[in-house]
mmCIF file of C-alpha atoms in Angstrom:
data_model
loop_
_atom_site.group_PDB
_atom_site.id
_atom_site.type_symbol
_atom_site.label_atom_id
_atom_site.label_comp_id
_atom_site.label_asym_id
_atom_site.label_seq_id
_atom_site.Cartn_x
_atom_site.Cartn_y
_atom_site.Cartn_z
ATOM 1 C CA MET A 139 -9.493 7.738 53.340
ATOM 2 C CA SER A 140 -7.045 9.560 50.900
ATOM 3 C CA ASN A 141 -3.647 8.089 50.058
ATOM 4 C CA PRO A 142 -0.698 9.762 51.710
ATOM 5 C CA ARG A 143 1.327 12.047 49.599
ATOM 6 C CA PRO A 144 4.433 10.314 48.088
ATOM 7 C CA ALA A 145 7.686 10.851 49.864
ATOM 8 C CA ILE A 146 9.370 11.599 46.537
ATOM 9 C CA SER A 147 8.006 13.220 43.377
ATOM 10 C CA LEU A 148 9.989 13.964 40.152
ATOM 11 C CA HIS A 149 9.196 16.999 37.962
ATOM 12 C CA LEU A 150 10.552 17.669 34.512
ATOM 13 C CA PRO A 151 9.473 20.461 32.212
ATOM 14 C CA ARG A 152 9.785 18.265 29.197
ATOM 15 C CA THR A 153 10.859 14.734 28.393
ATOM 16 C CA PHE A 154 12.434 15.404 24.942
ATOM 17 C CA PHE A 155 16.107 16.388 24.919
ATOM 18 C CA PHE A 156 19.100 16.777 22.537
ATOM 19 C CA ALA A 157 22.317 14.950 23.103
ATOM 20 C CA GLY A 158 24.829 17.213 24.737
ATOM 21 C CA CYS A 159 22.179 19.345 26.525
ATOM 22 C CA ALA A 160 21.391 19.566 30.330
ATOM 23 C CA VAL A 161 18.511 17.749 31.813
ATOM 24 C CA GLU A 162 16.976 20.041 34.420
ATOM 25 C CA GLY A 163 14.111 19.414 36.826
ATOM 26 C CA GLU A 164 12.897 19.389 40.398
ATOM 27 C CA VAL A 165 12.469 16.738 42.992
ATOM 28 C CA GLU A 166 9.786 17.369 45.533
ATOM 29 C CA LEU A 167 10.211 15.855 48.897
ATOM 30 C CA ASP A 168 7.652 15.297 51.735
ATOM 31 C CA VAL A 169 10.067 15.286 54.585
ATOM 32 C CA ARG A 170 7.588 13.878 57.032
ATOM 33 C CA GLN A 171 7.042 10.804 54.707
ATOM 34 C CA LEU A 172 10.787 10.528 54.239
ATOM 35 C CA TYR A 173 11.267 9.994 57.953
ATOM 36 C CA GLU A 174 8.295 7.677 58.139
ATOM 37 C CA ASP A 175 9.607 5.564 55.341
ATOM 38 C CA ASP A 176 13.195 5.527 56.827
ATOM 39 C CA ILE A 177 14.766 7.207 53.972
ATOM 40 C CA HIS A 178 18.107 8.656 54.807
ATOM 41 C CA GLU A 179 19.230 10.169 51.520
ATOM 42 C CA VAL A 180 17.812 11.272 48.206
ATOM 43 C CA HIS A 181 19.724 11.543 44.982
ATOM 44 C CA VAL A 182 19.002 11.644 41.152
ATOM 45 C CA LYS A 183 20.625 9.608 38.441
ATOM 46 C CA LEU A 184 20.763 10.134 34.654
ATOM 47 C CA ARG A 185 21.193 6.902 32.912
ATOM 48 C CA GLY A 186 21.361 5.696 29.287
ATOM 49 C CA VAL A 187 21.922 2.088 28.172
ATOM 50 C CA ALA A 188 21.849 0.133 24.763
ATOM 51 C CA LYS A 189 20.219 -3.210 25.379
ATOM 52 C CA THR A 190 20.167 -6.245 23.087
ATOM 53 C CA GLU A 191 18.466 -9.655 23.593
ATOM 54 C CA ILE A 192 18.674 -12.707 21.426
ATOM 55 C CA THR A 193 16.969 -16.081 22.185
ATOM 56 C CA ARG A 194 18.415 -19.290 20.679
ATOM 57 C CA ASP A 195 16.375 -22.358 21.526
ATOM 58 C CA LYS A 196 15.668 -22.160 25.209
ATOM 59 C CA ASP A 197 18.610 -19.823 26.092
ATOM 60 C CA THR A 198 18.448 -16.059 26.097
ATOM 61 C CA TYR A 199 21.576 -14.021 25.730
ATOM 62 C CA ARG A 200 21.631 -10.269 26.662
ATOM 63 C CA GLU A 201 24.172 -7.455 26.385
ATOM 64 C CA ALA A 202 24.065 -3.998 27.822
ATOM 65 C CA VAL A 203 26.278 -0.935 26.889
ATOM 66 C CA HIS A 204 26.056 1.976 29.251
ATOM 67 C CA LEU A 205 25.878 5.326 27.520
ATOM 68 C CA VAL A 206 25.231 7.971 30.218
ATOM 69 C CA ARG A 207 26.050 8.040 33.969
ATOM 70 C CA ASP A 208 25.502 11.256 35.976
ATOM 71 C CA ASP A 209 24.441 11.532 39.496
ATOM 72 C CA ALA A 210 23.542 14.492 42.009
ATOM 73 C CA SER A 211 23.043 14.151 45.655
ATOM 74 C CA LEU A 212 20.009 16.268 46.761
ATOM 75 C CA TRP A 213 19.249 15.624 50.345
ATOM 76 C CA ALA A 214 20.354 13.740 53.489
ATOM 77 C CA ARG A 215 18.904 13.696 56.983
ATOM 78 C CA GLY A 216 19.966 16.729 59.022
ATOM 79 C CA THR A 217 20.939 18.806 55.930
ATOM 80 C CA ALA A 218 17.859 20.588 54.949
ATOM 81 C CA TYR A 219 14.376 21.225 56.366
ATOM 82 C CA PRO A 220 11.082 22.649 54.831
ATOM 83 C CA PRO A 221 9.914 26.169 55.880
ATOM 84 C CA PRO A 222 7.814 26.373 59.068
ATOM 85 C CA GLY A 223 4.229 25.157 58.659
ATOM 86 C CA SER A 224 5.142 22.942 55.626
ATOM 87 C CA ASP A 225 6.427 19.358 55.061
ATOM 88 C CA THR A 226 7.609 20.065 51.543
ATOM 89 C CA LEU A 227 10.991 20.644 50.117
ATOM 90 C CA ARG A 228 11.546 21.430 46.358
ATOM 91 C CA ILE A 229 15.139 20.859 45.200
ATOM 92 C CA PRO A 230 16.256 21.618 41.578
ATOM 93 C CA PHE A 231 18.794 19.513 39.866
ATOM 94 C CA ARG A 232 20.872 19.684 36.663
ATOM 95 C CA LEU A 233 22.398 16.645 34.977
ATOM 96 C CA GLN A 234 24.458 16.548 31.727
ATOM 97 C CA LEU A 235 23.960 14.467 28.627
ATOM 98 C CA PRO A 236 27.131 13.666 26.649
ATOM 99 C CA PRO A 237 27.171 15.184 23.068
ATOM 100 C CA GLN A 238 27.610 12.004 21.106
ATOM 101 C CA LEU A 239 24.600 9.902 21.996
ATOM 102 C CA PRO A 240 22.404 7.666 19.636
ATOM 103 C CA PRO A 241 18.658 8.483 19.544
ATOM 104 C CA SER A 242 16.142 6.786 21.807
ATOM 105 C CA PHE A 243 15.235 3.541 19.925
ATOM 106 C CA HIS A 244 13.205 0.440 20.281
ATOM 107 C CA TYR A 245 12.828 -2.719 18.111
ATOM 108 C CA SER A 246 11.153 -5.911 19.215
ATOM 109 C CA GLY A 247 10.869 -9.006 17.086
ATOM 110 C CA VAL A 248 10.453 -12.758 17.610
ATOM 111 C CA SER A 249 13.304 -13.967 19.805
ATOM 112 C CA LYS A 250 15.149 -10.590 19.541
ATOM 113 C CA LEU A 251 15.060 -7.175 21.079
ATOM 114 C CA ALA A 252 17.124 -3.989 20.746
ATOM 115 C CA SER A 253 16.642 -0.645 22.557
ATOM 116 C CA VAL A 254 18.361 2.545 23.417
ATOM 117 C CA MET A 255 16.815 3.888 26.608
ATOM 118 C CA TYR A 256 17.399 7.010 28.711
ATOM 119 C CA SER A 257 15.843 7.972 32.106
ATOM 120 C CA VAL A 258 16.113 10.177 35.095
ATOM 121 C CA THR A 259 15.429 8.445 38.478
ATOM 122 C CA ALA A 260 15.081 9.942 41.934
ATOM 123 C CA VAL A 261 16.223 7.382 44.557
ATOM 124 C CA GLY A 262 15.432 7.422 48.122
ATOM 125 C CA VAL A 263 18.131 5.354 50.029
ATOM 126 C CA ARG A 264 16.920 3.164 52.881
ATOM 127 C CA PRO A 265 19.640 1.504 55.020
ATOM 128 C CA GLY A 266 19.678 -2.162 55.742
ATOM 129 C CA ALA A 267 20.188 -5.323 53.615
ATOM 130 C CA PHE A 268 16.480 -6.108 53.480
ATOM 131 C CA SER A 269 15.121 -2.570 52.879
ATOM 132 C CA LEU A 270 14.449 -1.704 49.180
ATOM 133 C CA ASN A 271 15.315 1.796 47.968
ATOM 134 C CA ARG A 272 12.453 3.914 46.787
ATOM 135 C CA ARG A 273 12.623 4.925 43.067
ATOM 136 C CA VAL A 274 10.702 7.399 40.934
ATOM 137 C CA ARG A 275 11.770 7.126 37.304
ATOM 138 C CA GLN A 276 10.941 9.185 34.283
ATOM 139 C CA PRO A 277 11.965 7.933 30.877
ATOM 140 C CA LEU A 278 13.445 10.423 28.402
ATOM 141 C CA ALA A 279 13.473 10.759 24.612
ATOM 142 C CA ILE A 280 16.916 11.714 23.104
ATOM 143 C CA ILE A 281 17.780 12.773 19.700
ATOM 144 C CA PRO A 282 21.252 13.867 18.249
ATOM 145 C CA LYS A 283 21.705 17.553 17.817
ATOM 146 C CA GLU A 284 22.615 18.360 14.215
ATOM 147 C CA ASP A 285 24.879 21.310 13.501
ATOM 148 C CA GLY A 286 26.288 20.508 10.105
ATOM 149 C CA HIS A 287 25.171 18.501 6.985
ATOM 150 C CA GLY A 288 21.734 17.669 8.467
ATOM 151 C CA VAL A 289 20.813 21.429 9.039
ATOM 152 C CA ARG A 290 22.089 22.398 5.568
ATOM 153 C CA ALA A 291 20.063 19.485 3.923
ATOM 154 C CA ARG A 292 16.961 20.810 5.773
ATOM 155 C CA GLU A 293 17.605 24.369 4.459
ATOM 156 C CA GLN A 294 18.048 22.963 0.963
ATOM 157 C CA LEU A 295 14.905 21.039 0.954
ATOM 158 C CA ALA A 296 12.944 23.931 2.420
ATOM 159 C CA THR A 297 14.217 26.065 -0.456
ATOM 160 C CA LEU A 298 13.195 23.498 -3.077
ATOM 161 C CA ALA A 299 9.773 23.447 -1.424
ATOM 162 C CA ALA A 300 9.479 27.290 -1.562
ATOM 163 C CA THR A 301 10.913 27.832 -5.026
ATOM 164 C CA ARG A 302 9.927 24.560 -6.821
ATOM 165 C CA VAL A 303 13.225 24.506 -8.492
ATOM 166 C CA GLU A 304 14.274 21.264 -10.185
ATOM 167 C CA PRO A 305 17.085 19.740 -8.112
ATOM 168 C CA SER A 306 19.896 17.420 -9.049
ATOM 169 C CA TRP A 307 18.475 13.967 -8.867
ATOM 170 C CA ARG A 308 19.907 10.717 -7.474
ATOM 171 C CA THR A 309 18.149 7.809 -9.534
ATOM 172 C CA GLN A 310 17.854 4.115 -8.969
ATOM 173 C CA ARG A 311 16.888 2.118 -12.037
ATOM 174 C CA GLN A 312 15.617 -1.372 -12.579
ATOM 175 C CA GLU A 313 14.700 -3.121 -15.775
ATOM 176 C CA GLU A 314 12.880 -6.469 -16.060
ATOM 177 C CA LYS A 315 11.810 -8.808 -18.955
ATOM 178 C CA MET A 316 8.466 -10.311 -18.495
ATOM 179 C CA ARG A 317 5.733 -12.254 -20.286
ATOM 180 C CA ARG A 318 2.073 -12.839 -19.429
ATOM 181 C CA GLY A 319 2.359 -16.648 -19.512
ATOM 182 C CA LEU A 320 4.958 -19.435 -19.677
ATOM 183 C CA TRP A 321 5.658 -19.054 -23.379
ATOM 184 C CA GLY A 322 6.028 -16.289 -25.879
ATOM 185 C CA ASP A 323 8.208 -13.242 -26.357
ATOM 186 C CA TYR A 324 9.268 -11.072 -23.561
ATOM 187 C CA SER A 325 8.063 -7.513 -22.918
ATOM 188 C CA THR A 326 10.246 -4.917 -21.074
ATOM 189 C CA VAL A 327 9.561 -2.705 -18.105
ATOM 190 C CA GLU A 328 11.890 0.036 -16.904
ATOM 191 C CA VAL A 329 11.252 1.614 -13.444
ATOM 192 C CA ARG A 330 13.234 4.744 -12.207
ATOM 193 C CA CYS A 331 13.032 6.181 -8.750
ATOM 194 C CA SER A 332 14.573 9.680 -8.067
ATOM 195 C CA ILE A 333 15.099 11.739 -4.935
ATOM 196 C CA PRO A 334 17.196 14.922 -4.548
ATOM 197 C CA MET A 335 20.979 14.449 -4.425
ATOM 198 C CA ILE A 336 20.870 15.668 -0.921
ATOM 199 C CA HIS A 337 22.585 13.748 1.879
ATOM 200 C CA PRO A 338 21.627 12.985 4.703
ATOM 201 C CA LEU A 339 17.879 13.439 4.766
ATOM 202 C CA PRO A 340 16.022 15.176 7.667
ATOM 203 C CA PRO A 341 12.589 14.703 9.092
ATOM 204 C CA PHE A 342 9.580 17.152 9.036
ATOM 205 C CA VAL A 343 10.358 18.650 5.673
ATOM 206 C CA PRO A 344 9.010 17.754 2.139
ATOM 207 C CA ILE A 345 11.315 15.613 0.228
ATOM 208 C CA PRO A 346 10.590 15.521 -3.606
ATOM 209 C CA PHE A 347 10.447 12.285 -5.502
ATOM 210 C CA VAL A 348 9.800 11.126 -9.059
ATOM 211 C CA ILE A 349 8.764 7.542 -10.099
ATOM 212 C CA GLN A 350 8.925 6.902 -13.796
ATOM 213 C CA ILE A 351 7.629 3.783 -15.429
ATOM 214 C CA LYS A 352 8.109 2.786 -19.058
ATOM 215 C CA THR A 353 6.582 -0.345 -20.521
ATOM 216 C CA THR A 354 7.422 -1.886 -23.911
ATOM 217 C CA THR A 355 5.228 -4.605 -25.371
ATOM 218 C CA THR A 356 6.484 -7.654 -27.272
ATOM 219 C CA PRO A 357 6.945 -6.877 -31.125
ATOM 220 C CA LEU A 358 3.702 -7.310 -33.030
ATOM 221 C CA THR A 359 2.305 -6.331 -36.403
ATOM 222 C CA ARG A 360 0.357 -3.206 -36.742
ATOM 223 C CA ALA A 361 -2.620 -5.157 -37.918
ATOM 224 C CA LYS A 362 -2.627 -7.169 -34.691
ATOM 225 C CA ALA A 363 -1.975 -4.107 -32.607
ATOM 226 C CA ASP A 364 -5.043 -2.402 -34.209
ATOM 227 C CA ALA A 365 -7.153 -5.455 -33.623
ATOM 228 C CA HIS A 366 -6.626 -5.240 -29.891
ATOM 229 C CA PRO A 367 -9.859 -4.374 -28.011
ATOM 230 C CA PRO A 368 -9.615 -0.694 -26.896
ATOM 231 C CA ASP A 369 -11.199 -1.321 -23.566
ATOM 232 C CA LYS A 370 -8.648 -4.019 -22.708
ATOM 233 C CA PRO A 371 -5.160 -2.846 -21.441
ATOM 234 C CA ILE A 372 -2.135 -4.016 -23.418
ATOM 235 C CA PHE A 373 0.534 -6.071 -21.642
ATOM 236 C CA PRO A 374 2.436 -4.998 -19.685
ATOM 237 C CA PRO A 375 -0.082 -2.238 -18.464
ATOM 238 C CA ALA A 376 1.483 0.915 -16.955
ATOM 239 C CA PRO A 377 -0.049 1.784 -13.582
ATOM 240 C CA CYS A 378 -2.604 4.503 -13.890
ATOM 241 C CA ALA A 379 -2.712 5.612 -10.253
ATOM 242 C CA TYR A 380 -0.121 6.097 -7.507
ATOM 243 C CA GLU A 381 -2.194 3.838 -5.175
ATOM 244 C CA MET A 382 -1.338 0.899 -7.346
ATOM 245 C CA LEU A 383 2.356 1.237 -6.257
ATOM 246 C CA ASP A 384 3.947 -0.133 -3.169
ATOM 247 C CA PHE A 385 6.283 2.661 -2.094
ATOM 248 C CA LYS A 386 7.692 2.247 1.485
ATOM 249 C CA LEU A 387 10.265 3.223 3.991
ATOM 250 C CA ARG A 388 12.029 0.222 5.380
ATOM 251 C CA ARG A 389 14.394 -0.320 8.136
ATOM 252 C CA LEU A 390 17.379 -2.721 8.648
ATOM 253 C CA VAL A 391 18.514 -3.462 12.139
ATOM 254 C CA PHE A 392 21.635 -5.090 13.084
ATOM 255 C CA LEU A 393 21.934 -6.404 16.647
ATOM 256 C CA ARG A 394 24.478 -8.322 18.639
ATOM 257 C CA ALA A 395 24.184 -9.997 22.062
ATOM 258 C CA ARG A 396 27.441 -11.610 23.108
ATOM 259 C CA SER A 397 28.521 -13.745 20.198
ATOM 260 C CA TYR A 398 25.130 -13.904 18.478
ATOM 261 C CA THR A 399 23.841 -11.603 15.767
ATOM 262 C CA GLU A 400 20.530 -10.905 14.020
ATOM 263 C CA LYS A 401 19.801 -8.734 11.039
ATOM 264 C CA PRO A 402 15.985 -8.307 10.710
ATOM 265 C CA SER A 403 14.300 -5.829 8.288
ATOM 266 C CA GLY A 404 10.786 -4.682 8.044
ATOM 267 C CA ASP A 405 8.429 -1.860 7.053
ATOM 268 C CA VAL A 406 8.626 1.406 8.956
ATOM 269 C CA TYR A 407 5.493 2.793 7.115
ATOM 270 C CA ALA A 408 4.054 3.095 3.684
ATOM 271 C CA LEU A 409 4.492 6.332 1.816
ATOM 272 C CA THR A 410 0.793 6.955 1.151
ATOM 273 C CA PRO A 411 -1.286 10.131 0.968
ATOM 274 C CA GLY A 412 -2.473 9.400 4.492
ATOM 275 C CA ARG A 413 1.136 9.989 5.768
ATOM 276 C CA GLY A 414 1.500 13.411 4.163
ATOM 277 C CA VAL A 415 2.483 12.206 0.601
ATOM 278 C CA THR A 416 1.317 14.612 -2.176
ATOM 279 C CA VAL A 417 1.413 13.147 -5.721
ATOM 280 C CA GLU A 418 0.659 14.298 -9.210
ATOM 281 C CA ALA A 419 0.284 11.609 -11.789
ATOM 282 C CA ASP A 420 1.094 12.059 -15.629
ATOM 283 C CA ILE A 421 -0.185 9.002 -17.559
ATOM 284 C CA ALA A 422 0.667 9.426 -21.227
ATOM 285 C CA GLU A 423 -1.179 7.868 -24.183
ATOM 286 C CA LYS A 424 0.462 4.695 -25.628
ATOM 287 C CA GLU A 425 2.861 5.380 -28.433
ATOM 288 C CA TRP A 426 3.525 3.120 -31.504
ATOM 289 C CA LEU A 427 7.214 2.552 -32.387
ATOM 290 C CA SER A 428 7.837 0.836 -35.632
ATOM 291 C CA LEU A 429 10.688 -1.674 -35.647
ATOM 292 C CA GLU A 430 10.582 -2.397 -39.478
ATOM 293 C CA SER A 431 13.953 -3.197 -41.096
ATOM 294 C CA SER A 432 14.716 -4.134 -44.788
ATOM 295 C CA SER A 433 15.381 -7.732 -44.030
ATOM 296 C CA GLU A 434 12.276 -8.009 -41.856
ATOM 297 C CA LYS A 435 10.031 -6.327 -44.517
ATOM 298 C CA GLU A 436 10.699 -9.254 -46.939
ATOM 299 C CA LYS A 437 9.944 -12.041 -44.488
ATOM 300 C CA SER A 438 7.199 -10.785 -42.248
ATOM 301 C CA PRO A 439 3.579 -10.596 -43.112
ATOM 302 C CA GLY A 440 3.543 -6.991 -42.212
ATOM 303 C CA PRO A 441 5.728 -4.281 -40.533
ATOM 304 C CA LYS A 442 6.163 -4.785 -36.749
ATOM 305 C CA GLY A 443 6.468 -2.461 -33.857
ATOM 306 C CA VAL A 444 5.897 -2.065 -30.177
ATOM 307 C CA TRP A 445 3.538 -0.148 -27.968
ATOM 308 C CA ILE A 446 5.347 2.074 -25.425
ATOM 309 C CA GLN A 447 3.543 3.496 -22.345
ATOM 310 C CA HIS A 448 4.881 6.119 -19.869
ATOM 311 C CA ALA A 449 3.602 6.800 -16.248
ATOM 312 C CA THR A 450 5.174 9.504 -14.099
ATOM 313 C CA PHE A 451 4.392 10.177 -10.534
ATOM 314 C CA ARG A 452 5.856 13.333 -8.998
ATOM 315 C CA GLY A 453 5.373 14.254 -5.340
ATOM 316 C CA THR A 454 6.820 14.730 -1.953
ATOM 317 C CA PHE A 455 6.961 12.750 1.345
ATOM 318 C CA VAL A 456 8.006 13.532 4.882
ATOM 319 C CA LEU A 457 10.187 11.438 7.024
ATOM 320 C CA ASP A 458 9.224 11.053 10.760
ATOM 321 C CA CYS A 459 11.614 8.150 11.971
ATOM 322 C CA PRO A 460 14.524 8.071 14.340
ATOM 323 C CA PRO A 461 17.972 9.014 12.700
ATOM 324 C CA THR A 462 20.245 6.392 11.383
ATOM 325 C CA PHE A 463 22.797 5.400 14.012
ATOM 326 C CA ALA A 464 25.415 2.724 14.723
ATOM 327 C CA LEU A 465 26.734 1.275 17.885
ATOM 328 C CA ASP A 466 28.872 -1.803 18.426
ATOM 329 C CA THR A 467 25.729 -3.764 19.449
ATOM 330 C CA ILE A 468 22.920 -1.967 17.446
ATOM 331 C CA LYS A 469 22.715 -0.514 14.013
ATOM 332 C CA CYS A 470 19.767 1.109 12.406
ATOM 333 C CA GLU A 471 19.649 1.876 8.641
ATOM 334 C CA TYR A 472 16.868 2.833 6.226
ATOM 335 C CA TYR A 473 16.064 2.398 2.563
ATOM 336 C CA LEU A 474 13.221 3.281 0.239
ATOM 337 C CA SER A 475 11.475 0.253 -1.267
ATOM 338 C CA LEU A 476 9.413 0.414 -4.409
ATOM 339 C CA LYS A 477 7.392 -2.350 -5.909
ATOM 340 C CA VAL A 478 5.431 -1.903 -9.171
ATOM 341 C CA PRO A 479 3.007 -4.811 -9.766
ATOM 342 C CA PHE A 480 2.225 -6.377 -13.089
ATOM 343 C CA PRO A 481 0.030 -9.274 -14.104
ATOM 344 C CA GLY A 482 1.543 -12.715 -14.222
ATOM 345 C CA ILE A 483 3.685 -14.773 -11.838
ATOM 346 C CA GLY A 484 6.896 -13.105 -10.696
ATOM 347 C CA ASN A 485 6.423 -10.051 -12.835
ATOM 348 C CA ASP A 486 6.452 -7.375 -10.188
ATOM 349 C CA VAL A 487 9.441 -4.944 -10.494
ATOM 350 C CA LYS A 488 11.318 -4.030 -7.401
ATOM 351 C CA LEU A 489 13.986 -1.659 -6.427
ATOM 352 C CA THR A 490 15.557 -0.314 -3.320
ATOM 353 C CA MET A 491 17.481 2.933 -2.493
ATOM 354 C CA PRO A 492 19.469 3.229 0.628
ATOM 355 C CA ILE A 493 19.128 6.558 2.562
ATOM 356 C CA MET A 494 20.682 8.078 5.643
ATOM 357 C CA VAL A 495 18.266 9.809 7.947
ATOM 358 C CA THR A 496 19.583 12.680 10.277
ATOM 359 C CA SER A 497 17.793 14.665 12.944
ATOM 360 C CA GLY A 498 18.430 17.818 10.932
ATOM 361 C CA ILE A 499 17.491 19.739 14.123
ATOM 362 C CA ASN A 500 19.688 22.205 16.103
ATOM 363 C CA LYS A 501 17.070 23.789 18.317
ATOM 364 C CA LEU A 502 14.051 22.695 20.043
ATOM 365 C CA GLY A 503 11.100 24.656 18.589
ATOM 366 C CA SER A 504 7.402 24.138 19.386
ATOM 367 C CA SER A 505 6.905 22.103 16.198
ATOM 368 C CA THR A 506 9.856 19.806 17.053
ATOM 369 C CA LEU A 507 8.447 19.133 20.480
ATOM 370 C CA ALA A 508 4.910 18.490 19.098
ATOM 371 C CA ASN A 509 6.396 15.941 16.527
ATOM 372 C CA ALA A 510 8.835 14.313 18.847
ATOM 373 C CA PRO A 511 6.759 11.323 20.042
ATOM 374 C CA GLY A 512 5.914 10.176 16.446
ATOM 375 C CA PHE A 513 9.461 10.988 15.238
ATOM 376 C CA LEU A 514 11.036 8.529 17.571
ATOM 377 C CA GLU A 515 8.285 5.874 17.300
ATOM 378 C CA LEU A 516 8.801 4.870 20.833
ATOM 379 C CA PRO A 517 6.108 2.293 22.023
ATOM 380 C CA PRO A 518 4.109 2.754 25.191
ATOM 381 C CA ALA A 519 6.375 0.123 26.919
ATOM 382 C CA TYR A 520 9.342 2.634 26.472
ATOM 383 C CA TRP A 521 7.438 5.101 28.664
ATOM 384 C CA ASP A 522 6.348 2.591 31.317
ATOM 385 C CA ALA A 523 8.676 3.242 34.090
ATOM 386 C CA SER A 524 7.642 0.075 35.867
ATOM 387 C CA ASP A 525 8.325 -2.227 32.920
ATOM 388 C CA ARG A 526 11.049 -4.854 33.340
ATOM 389 C CA GLN A 527 13.105 -3.358 30.380
ATOM 390 C CA TRP A 528 14.294 -0.761 32.967
ATOM 391 C CA ASP A 529 15.966 -3.366 35.108
ATOM 392 C CA ASP A 530 19.399 -2.474 34.006
ATOM 393 C CA HIS A 531 18.971 1.026 35.303
ATOM 394 C CA LYS A 532 18.823 -0.042 38.974
ATOM 395 C CA ASP A 533 22.439 0.684 39.605
#
């Protein structure tokens, strides 16, 4: 025996919207089922809420900030009937999103949770203290609409990709002294990471980067340098492949629930060729630089110098993460993290570069809609309308 048709069905042409846009859809009602289920009224609700949750010992503290509240009454008993020979009514609706909204967002860690959730819910009202209302909920993905700096940044990056013009660079530099063991003179490593001086950075467009690595050995005589086995790398060895680097996009989340705060950080994803990164490597031959001075010439057994090595990696990466945003209870920030490994204990060179991510989008094209699920990185639980995380939307 087939299941009866639902009394209330909710239809949306899409689930991805800009802040400030209208959410339009249609509610399909089976009037016969409405009467059988004692539903007296049907309305739709647009809701948005920022939720935080922090657990301390055995106590869990929660906070909810409501971002969107819009309602529309669609049907009540005695107001509308289906055409003859049919039990079905189709009623369109239009609800409005405010212009200033954070993007849909979800973070879950040990003893902490932060999310920004949006949904449309069709509610069938049943009278009586012990009669539960019927609800059909559809989660929505929301991103801010960008009309200013983000759109111009996208246009600038698109021009760079088309013309291959050298941009003005923003560079982060880190220099470290290191040695192979516990004793001996120190070698030097200098690492530079550069991206275009464009702010903020939008998704879905190639962003150029340059990673430059310079290694300088400890001073040694030329005779000792020439005696080094040619098949053995000098210390510190310059990386010969991009895959040897650890280049990542990382996220810093601030969340507050009542008087408690957390500030977790973690990887968003590695910037690897598998994620649309293109790289060209330029590994130069090592160069000898003499350090001889007149005083050293008299005392040393031979002139001294250092080996210098250069490795340069030029390429592009593409961002596909939710935009940077800040609320009173949730903040999401991003930074690039680069680690260049070297032999020995504690010799890895690390640097970070904060970046601001914008939506960079002012219209919903087909490519935007296709990339939306990955862009916002929303887990399956976000789209599960029956999950308990939507409990705060029952008002």
